[in-house]
XYZ file of C-alpha atoms in Angstrom:
115
model
C -28.532 119.803 -178.334
C -28.981 116.889 -175.943
C -30.843 117.558 -172.686
C -30.160 115.231 -169.753
C -33.239 115.708 -167.564
C -33.306 114.488 -163.980
C -36.415 114.706 -161.788
C -35.740 113.651 -158.220
C -36.961 113.431 -154.656
C -34.276 113.184 -151.954
C -34.760 110.730 -149.120
C -36.635 112.409 -146.250
C -34.050 111.107 -143.757
C -31.088 112.576 -145.660
C -28.861 114.294 -143.118
C -27.620 117.833 -143.604
C -24.092 116.465 -143.961
C -25.172 114.057 -146.724
C -27.226 116.789 -148.407
C -24.219 119.119 -148.436
C -22.011 116.278 -149.691
C -24.416 115.736 -152.579
C -24.384 119.448 -153.442
C -20.591 119.549 -153.295
C -20.362 116.421 -155.461
C -22.721 117.865 -158.071
C -20.808 121.131 -158.242
C -17.460 119.370 -158.536
C -18.666 117.015 -161.276
C -20.262 119.747 -163.354
C -17.097 121.857 -163.154
C -14.792 118.922 -163.942
C -16.632 117.545 -166.975
C -15.965 119.783 -169.991
C -18.769 118.428 -172.181
C -21.444 119.911 -169.869
C -22.442 123.112 -171.690
C -25.095 124.407 -169.302
C -26.635 123.287 -166.032
C -29.975 124.253 -164.505
C -31.055 122.928 -161.105
C -33.987 124.064 -159.041
C -37.017 123.292 -156.918
C -40.453 122.679 -158.338
C -42.779 125.654 -158.177
C -46.499 125.378 -157.664
C -49.074 128.000 -158.502
C -52.405 126.450 -157.554
C -54.091 126.407 -160.961
C -57.094 124.096 -160.608
C -56.723 120.826 -162.476
C -53.159 121.487 -163.660
C -50.838 120.420 -160.847
C -53.265 117.759 -159.663
C -52.766 115.834 -162.930
C -49.200 115.007 -161.939
C -49.410 111.636 -160.228
C -45.898 111.695 -158.738
C -44.224 114.668 -157.094
C -40.579 115.347 -157.814
C -39.579 118.445 -155.844
C -36.315 119.016 -157.768
C -35.156 119.007 -161.365
C -31.776 119.189 -163.046
C -31.318 119.854 -166.748
C -27.845 119.427 -168.218
C -27.151 120.436 -171.800
C -24.655 118.829 -174.177
C -23.745 119.665 -177.763
C -24.321 116.106 -178.957
C -24.502 112.430 -178.005
C -20.709 112.271 -177.794
C -20.783 114.979 -175.136
C -23.406 113.065 -173.153
C -21.365 109.867 -173.466
C -18.234 111.708 -172.266
C -20.205 112.967 -169.253
C -21.529 109.507 -168.373
C -18.076 107.915 -168.666
C -16.136 110.672 -166.927
C -14.506 109.649 -163.606
C -16.190 112.596 -161.838
C -19.623 111.306 -162.919
C -18.758 107.756 -161.881
C -17.753 109.106 -158.464
C -20.953 111.176 -158.160
C -23.447 108.495 -159.244
C -23.406 106.319 -156.070
C -23.732 109.397 -153.846
C -26.586 110.759 -155.956
C -28.567 107.516 -156.134
C -27.935 106.862 -152.437
C -29.522 110.223 -151.599
C -32.713 109.580 -153.590
C -36.062 108.305 -152.516
C -37.097 108.312 -156.185
C -35.949 109.761 -159.470
C -36.346 109.768 -163.229
C -33.554 110.373 -165.731
C -34.163 110.802 -169.456
C -32.162 112.152 -172.376
C -33.731 114.116 -175.240
C -32.527 115.528 -178.528
C -33.811 119.097 -178.476
C -34.403 121.450 -181.398
C -35.147 125.166 -181.277
C -37.574 127.357 -183.167
C -39.593 126.072 -186.132
C -37.374 122.978 -186.473
C -38.640 121.736 -183.108
C -42.221 121.271 -184.265
C -41.231 118.853 -187.016
C -39.884 116.431 -184.403
C -43.370 115.868 -182.959
C -44.683 113.815 -185.897
């Protein structure tokens, strides 16, 4: 499984209209692109554990994790017209963001990927 992980901080001056447009664009793209298997989006949670949260040098208040069966599915997502339409709106709404792709394994097989 390929995980497309997006950590992001919207611009503080993003209007409610632009914020809603971004949400609508995300929903439309995720529905339109068949290679997206699962989508998780949510706000960062904090719990106040001493020394844990403070080690994070940059705060990203939101994360999105999109799952694909394989690299071909990720490539289809990135090249899909709905993604190409969403990208300028998404990047225009950001103050800062990180986007990385990972090949994920489950169970005991996952530990072998660490070495």
